[in-house]
mmCIF file of C-alpha atoms in Angstrom:
data_model
loop_
_atom_site.group_PDB
_atom_site.id
_atom_site.type_symbol
_atom_site.label_atom_id
_atom_site.label_comp_id
_atom_site.label_asym_id
_atom_site.label_seq_id
_atom_site.Cartn_x
_atom_site.Cartn_y
_atom_site.Cartn_z
ATOM 1 C CA SER A 438 2.936 73.736 11.991
ATOM 2 C CA VAL A 439 5.223 70.749 12.344
ATOM 3 C CA LYS A 440 2.996 68.733 9.917
ATOM 4 C CA SER A 441 3.032 71.609 7.457
ATOM 5 C CA CYS A 442 6.823 71.724 7.651
ATOM 6 C CA GLU A 443 7.027 67.939 7.017
ATOM 7 C CA ASN A 444 4.753 68.230 3.973
ATOM 8 C CA SER A 445 6.855 71.073 2.643
ATOM 9 C CA GLN A 446 10.012 69.026 3.130
ATOM 10 C CA ASN A 447 8.492 65.990 1.359
ATOM 11 C CA SER A 448 7.417 68.152 -1.581
ATOM 12 C CA SER A 449 10.873 69.667 -1.759
ATOM 13 C CA ASP A 450 12.478 66.200 -1.803
ATOM 14 C CA THR A 451 10.191 65.115 -4.598
ATOM 15 C CA ASN A 452 11.149 68.106 -6.736
ATOM 16 C CA LEU A 453 14.857 67.674 -6.098
ATOM 17 C CA ASN A 454 17.225 65.739 -8.339
ATOM 18 C CA LYS A 455 19.202 63.780 -5.778
ATOM 19 C CA ARG A 456 22.136 63.292 -8.154
ATOM 20 C CA THR A 457 22.639 66.942 -9.193
ATOM 21 C CA LYS A 458 20.962 68.537 -6.139
ATOM 22 C CA SER A 459 19.011 70.848 -8.480
ATOM 23 C CA ILE A 460 15.273 71.434 -8.632
ATOM 24 C CA TYR A 461 13.251 69.736 -11.384
ATOM 25 C CA THR A 462 11.345 72.115 -13.681
ATOM 26 C CA PRO A 463 7.541 71.691 -13.910
ATOM 27 C CA LEU A 464 7.957 70.179 -17.409
ATOM 28 C CA GLU A 465 10.547 67.694 -16.122
ATOM 29 C CA LEU A 466 8.261 66.645 -13.281
ATOM 30 C CA GLN A 467 5.440 66.189 -15.806
ATOM 31 C CA PHE A 468 7.696 64.002 -17.931
ATOM 32 C CA ILE A 469 8.739 61.901 -14.899
ATOM 33 C CA GLU A 470 5.106 61.151 -14.095
ATOM 34 C CA MET A 471 4.363 60.209 -17.688
ATOM 35 C CA LYS A 472 7.450 58.005 -17.935
ATOM 36 C CA LYS A 473 6.319 56.059 -14.850
ATOM 37 C CA LYS A 474 3.196 55.037 -16.768
ATOM 38 C CA TYR A 475 4.932 54.204 -20.066
ATOM 39 C CA LYS A 476 8.350 52.889 -19.013
ATOM 40 C CA ASP A 477 8.895 50.741 -22.142
ATOM 41 C CA ALA A 478 8.112 53.515 -24.670
ATOM 42 C CA VAL A 479 10.186 56.275 -26.212
ATOM 43 C CA LEU A 480 8.118 59.383 -25.428
ATOM 44 C CA CYS A 481 7.780 62.327 -27.851
ATOM 45 C CA VAL A 482 6.522 65.298 -25.840
ATOM 46 C CA GLU A 483 4.865 68.205 -27.667
ATOM 47 C CA CYS A 484 6.345 71.554 -26.654
ATOM 48 C CA GLY A 485 5.045 74.347 -28.859
ATOM 49 C CA TYR A 486 6.147 73.828 -32.422
ATOM 50 C CA LYS A 487 8.429 70.842 -31.716
ATOM 51 C CA TYR A 488 8.453 67.488 -30.002
ATOM 52 C CA ARG A 489 11.086 66.849 -27.332
ATOM 53 C CA PHE A 490 12.718 63.710 -25.967
ATOM 54 C CA PHE A 491 14.091 63.544 -22.445
ATOM 55 C CA GLY A 492 16.685 61.468 -20.617
ATOM 56 C CA GLN A 493 17.420 58.031 -22.048
ATOM 57 C CA ASP A 494 14.676 58.607 -24.660
ATOM 58 C CA ALA A 495 16.709 61.580 -25.955
ATOM 59 C CA GLU A 496 19.840 59.461 -26.223
ATOM 60 C CA ILE A 497 17.936 56.757 -28.141
ATOM 61 C CA ALA A 498 16.441 59.348 -30.479
ATOM 62 C CA ALA A 499 19.822 60.939 -31.080
ATOM 63 C CA LYS A 500 21.360 57.618 -32.003
ATOM 64 C CA GLU A 501 18.489 56.297 -34.179
ATOM 65 C CA LEU A 502 17.502 59.603 -35.853
ATOM 66 C CA ASN A 503 20.966 61.157 -36.103
ATOM 67 C CA ILE A 504 19.890 64.315 -34.297
ATOM 68 C CA TYR A 505 21.634 66.465 -31.679
ATOM 69 C CA CYS A 506 21.303 65.640 -28.000
ATOM 70 C CA HIS A 507 22.427 67.876 -25.144
ATOM 71 C CA LEU A 508 22.045 68.436 -21.399
ATOM 72 C CA ASP A 509 19.225 70.860 -20.448
ATOM 73 C CA HIS A 510 18.610 71.371 -16.692
ATOM 74 C CA ASN A 511 18.362 67.807 -15.277
ATOM 75 C CA PHE A 512 17.906 65.765 -18.431
ATOM 76 C CA MET A 513 19.537 65.082 -21.751
ATOM 77 C CA THR A 514 17.192 66.398 -24.415
ATOM 78 C CA ALA A 515 16.677 66.282 -28.188
ATOM 79 C CA SER A 516 13.976 67.718 -30.397
ATOM 80 C CA ILE A 517 12.330 67.355 -33.831
ATOM 81 C CA PRO A 518 9.949 69.723 -35.670
ATOM 82 C CA SER A 519 6.254 68.964 -35.312
ATOM 83 C CA HIS A 520 5.602 68.543 -39.029
ATOM 84 C CA ARG A 521 8.224 65.746 -39.166
ATOM 85 C CA LEU A 522 6.939 63.836 -36.151
ATOM 86 C CA PHE A 523 5.493 60.807 -37.969
ATOM 87 C CA ILE A 524 8.498 60.377 -40.215
ATOM 88 C CA HIS A 525 10.685 60.074 -37.106
ATOM 89 C CA VAL A 526 8.105 57.881 -35.332
ATOM 90 C CA ARG A 527 8.238 55.506 -38.292
ATOM 91 C CA ARG A 528 12.035 55.353 -38.154
ATOM 92 C CA LEU A 529 12.060 54.634 -34.397
ATOM 93 C CA VAL A 530 9.421 51.893 -34.786
ATOM 94 C CA ALA A 531 11.412 50.323 -37.659
ATOM 95 C CA LYS A 532 14.366 50.133 -35.235
ATOM 96 C CA GLY A 533 12.219 48.103 -32.838
ATOM 97 C CA HIS A 534 11.127 50.800 -30.386
ATOM 98 C CA LYS A 535 7.657 51.428 -28.983
ATOM 99 C CA VAL A 536 6.869 55.115 -29.379
ATOM 100 C CA GLY A 537 4.408 57.173 -27.365
ATOM 101 C CA VAL A 538 3.185 60.572 -28.548
ATOM 102 C CA ILE A 539 2.388 63.048 -25.755
ATOM 103 C CA LYS A 540 0.359 66.009 -26.960
ATOM 104 C CA GLN A 541 -0.630 69.334 -25.417
ATOM 105 C CA MET A 542 -4.315 69.399 -24.537
ATOM 106 C CA GLU A 543 -4.505 73.223 -24.746
ATOM 107 C CA THR A 544 -3.662 75.685 -27.513
ATOM 108 C CA ALA A 545 -1.493 78.658 -26.715
ATOM 109 C CA ALA A 546 -4.291 81.059 -27.647
ATOM 110 C CA LEU A 547 -6.844 79.463 -25.372
ATOM 111 C CA LYS A 548 -4.387 79.222 -22.546
ATOM 112 C CA ALA A 549 -3.418 82.871 -22.846
ATOM 113 C CA ALA A 550 -7.097 83.855 -22.588
ATOM 114 C CA GLY A 551 -7.779 81.560 -19.624
ATOM 115 C CA GLU A 552 -7.289 81.937 -15.902
ATOM 116 C CA ASN A 553 -4.419 79.421 -15.792
ATOM 117 C CA LYS A 554 -2.247 81.135 -18.430
ATOM 118 C CA SER A 555 0.821 81.046 -16.189
ATOM 119 C CA SER A 556 0.557 77.300 -15.432
ATOM 120 C CA LEU A 557 2.092 74.356 -17.299
ATOM 121 C CA PHE A 558 0.337 73.012 -20.420
ATOM 122 C CA SER A 559 -1.696 69.908 -19.662
ATOM 123 C CA ARG A 560 -0.466 66.921 -21.687
ATOM 124 C CA LYS A 561 -1.450 63.307 -22.195
ATOM 125 C CA LEU A 562 -0.613 60.280 -24.291
ATOM 126 C CA THR A 563 -2.641 60.342 -27.518
ATOM 127 C CA ALA A 564 -0.977 57.521 -29.484
ATOM 128 C CA LEU A 565 1.237 54.524 -28.879
ATOM 129 C CA TYR A 566 2.943 53.111 -31.968
ATOM 130 C CA THR A 567 4.520 49.684 -32.455
ATOM 131 C CA LYS A 568 5.417 47.661 -35.553
ATOM 132 C CA SER A 569 1.849 46.333 -35.915
ATOM 133 C CA THR A 570 0.072 49.602 -35.090
ATOM 134 C CA LEU A 571 2.284 52.019 -37.037
ATOM 135 C CA ILE A 572 -0.517 53.375 -39.211
ATOM 136 C CA GLY A 573 -2.955 55.473 -37.226
ATOM 137 C CA GLU A 574 -5.480 58.242 -37.803
ATOM 138 C CA ASP A 575 -2.888 60.862 -36.931
ATOM 139 C CA ILE A 576 -0.734 59.832 -39.891
ATOM 140 C CA LEU A 577 -3.588 59.247 -42.328
ATOM 141 C CA PHE A 578 -5.249 62.608 -41.691
ATOM 142 C CA ASN A 579 -2.249 64.844 -41.067
ATOM 143 C CA ASP A 580 -2.081 67.279 -44.010
ATOM 144 C CA SER A 581 1.602 68.110 -43.449
ATOM 145 C CA VAL A 582 2.695 64.514 -43.999
ATOM 146 C CA ASP A 583 2.989 62.792 -47.376
ATOM 147 C CA VAL A 584 1.166 59.500 -46.770
ATOM 148 C CA GLU A 585 3.149 57.735 -49.495
ATOM 149 C CA GLU A 586 6.370 58.701 -47.789
ATOM 150 C CA VAL A 587 5.160 57.152 -44.541
ATOM 151 C CA THR A 588 3.482 54.030 -45.913
ATOM 152 C CA ALA A 589 5.541 53.158 -48.984
ATOM 153 C CA ASP A 590 7.440 50.263 -47.450
ATOM 154 C CA VAL A 591 5.075 49.182 -44.648
ATOM 155 C CA PRO A 592 4.756 45.347 -44.847
ATOM 156 C CA ASP A 593 1.777 43.227 -43.825
ATOM 157 C CA ASN A 594 2.250 43.515 -40.047
ATOM 158 C CA TYR A 595 -0.060 41.176 -38.178
ATOM 159 C CA LEU A 596 -0.842 41.681 -34.536
ATOM 160 C CA LEU A 597 -1.631 38.216 -33.104
ATOM 161 C CA CYS A 598 -3.622 37.538 -29.948
ATOM 162 C CA ILE A 599 -3.595 34.095 -28.343
ATOM 163 C CA CYS A 600 -5.823 32.615 -25.615
ATOM 164 C CA GLU A 601 -6.214 29.175 -24.145
ATOM 165 C CA ASN A 602 -8.865 27.105 -22.405
ATOM 166 C CA GLY A 603 -7.462 24.264 -20.360
ATOM 167 C CA ASP A 604 -10.100 23.736 -17.706
ATOM 168 C CA ASN A 605 -10.250 19.948 -18.168
ATOM 169 C CA LEU A 606 -7.785 18.460 -15.674
ATOM 170 C CA LYS A 607 -7.081 15.322 -17.775
ATOM 171 C CA ASP A 608 -6.412 17.421 -20.866
ATOM 172 C CA ARG A 609 -4.199 19.749 -18.891
ATOM 173 C CA LYS A 610 -2.056 16.857 -17.619
ATOM 174 C CA LYS A 611 -1.692 15.473 -21.153
ATOM 175 C CA GLY A 612 -0.850 18.917 -22.486
ATOM 176 C CA ASP A 613 -3.918 19.043 -24.750
ATOM 177 C CA ILE A 614 -5.682 22.376 -24.837
ATOM 178 C CA VAL A 615 -8.201 24.409 -26.832
ATOM 179 C CA THR A 616 -6.558 27.471 -28.298
ATOM 180 C CA GLY A 617 -8.091 30.574 -29.878
ATOM 181 C CA ILE A 618 -6.205 33.068 -32.056
ATOM 182 C CA MET A 619 -7.070 36.387 -33.665
ATOM 183 C CA ALA A 620 -4.737 38.167 -36.100
ATOM 184 C CA ILE A 621 -5.380 41.772 -37.071
ATOM 185 C CA GLN A 622 -3.769 43.747 -39.927
ATOM 186 C CA PRO A 623 -4.311 47.436 -38.923
ATOM 187 C CA THR A 624 -3.209 48.860 -42.291
ATOM 188 C CA THR A 625 -5.873 46.951 -44.217
ATOM 189 C CA GLY A 626 -8.477 46.069 -41.580
ATOM 190 C CA GLU A 627 -8.078 42.355 -42.247
ATOM 191 C CA VAL A 628 -9.080 40.070 -39.332
ATOM 192 C CA ILE A 629 -8.272 36.319 -39.106
ATOM 193 C CA PHE A 630 -9.601 34.196 -36.277
ATOM 194 C CA ASP A 631 -9.536 30.490 -35.475
ATOM 195 C CA SER A 632 -10.206 28.039 -32.638
ATOM 196 C CA PHE A 633 -8.674 24.572 -32.467
ATOM 197 C CA ARG A 634 -7.662 21.721 -30.203
ATOM 198 C CA ASP A 635 -3.934 21.258 -29.905
ATOM 199 C CA CYS A 636 -1.725 18.484 -28.527
ATOM 200 C CA ALA A 637 1.270 18.827 -26.225
ATOM 201 C CA SER A 638 3.699 19.496 -29.112
ATOM 202 C CA ARG A 639 1.586 22.617 -30.060
ATOM 203 C CA SER A 640 2.010 21.728 -33.749
ATOM 204 C CA GLU A 641 -1.303 23.424 -34.688
ATOM 205 C CA LEU A 642 -0.339 26.683 -32.990
ATOM 206 C CA GLU A 643 3.131 26.553 -34.495
ATOM 207 C CA SER A 644 1.818 26.168 -38.055
ATOM 208 C CA ARG A 645 -0.497 29.167 -37.674
ATOM 209 C CA VAL A 646 2.125 31.422 -36.145
ATOM 210 C CA LEU A 647 4.674 30.531 -38.824
ATOM 211 C CA ARG A 648 2.159 31.126 -41.600
ATOM 212 C CA LEU A 649 1.047 34.529 -40.299
ATOM 213 C CA GLN A 650 4.525 35.726 -39.278
ATOM 214 C CA PRO A 651 3.166 38.325 -36.811
ATOM 215 C CA VAL A 652 5.362 41.248 -35.791
ATOM 216 C CA GLU A 653 3.759 41.336 -32.336
ATOM 217 C CA ILE A 654 2.030 38.740 -30.182
ATOM 218 C CA ILE A 655 -0.259 39.537 -27.265
ATOM 219 C CA LEU A 656 -0.344 36.758 -24.652
ATOM 220 C CA PRO A 657 -2.680 36.152 -21.707
ATOM 221 C CA SER A 658 -1.414 36.454 -18.160
ATOM 222 C CA ARG A 659 -1.704 32.666 -17.817
ATOM 223 C CA LEU A 660 -0.230 30.539 -20.607
ATOM 224 C CA SER A 661 0.552 26.838 -20.626
ATOM 225 C CA ASP A 662 4.234 25.864 -20.398
ATOM 226 C CA GLN A 663 4.140 24.110 -23.783
ATOM 227 C CA SER A 664 2.752 27.190 -25.545
ATOM 228 C CA GLU A 665 5.132 29.532 -23.790
ATOM 229 C CA LYS A 666 8.143 27.398 -24.834
ATOM 230 C CA LEU A 667 6.931 27.376 -28.444
ATOM 231 C CA ILE A 668 6.320 31.121 -28.620
ATOM 232 C CA HIS A 669 9.714 31.812 -27.036
ATOM 233 C CA SER A 670 11.413 29.489 -29.523
ATOM 234 C CA ILE A 671 9.753 31.181 -32.506
ATOM 235 C CA THR A 672 10.308 34.757 -31.395
ATOM 236 C CA SER A 673 13.973 34.156 -30.538
ATOM 237 C CA MET A 674 14.772 32.987 -34.086
#
């Protein structure tokens, strides 16, 4: 009985907002768990016929989209209609934000007919949009969105991946390294790849990055100091 009491207390503490001393709603708890997984993204959460933003995401959306934001239970919240989702996603991405779309995995009709009709809708991340991955199948095949309105001013946005092979100790000390790159243009399907030996100045890598002008770069967990300094220099300009 003591153990049961402790478990109950721990559960109560988890569901309690320590700042306001009020209980989190099931939807708020669901959002908290999703936000832990996608901390760097602005999350759009499907709730019926609209998408809602919570907490700091709501404040960002209110500022960037010029929409109303207000306190609801434990979080600031803002909302947009479902049929305008991808127009607003595009605007947020253009402002430099990574945007995650959280969709309901059940329809209201199926849920009403099921055994768990009184429980919370199950939700999960279905898309993650950035400047290089803005165009996705949701936008291209959504009948309620004018594709020309969404894609009219989308530039050639390359996503660039870089990897290195510096196993040779002598080459590593000199700064020489074999580098591989792959650039992908999601809107057209274009793929560019190359492999080359580079010196300590990383002039070969620099010329390729400057020519492609990628909007995003994916780096390996281990990157040589020379390459890291070059990438930092280019991206900070």
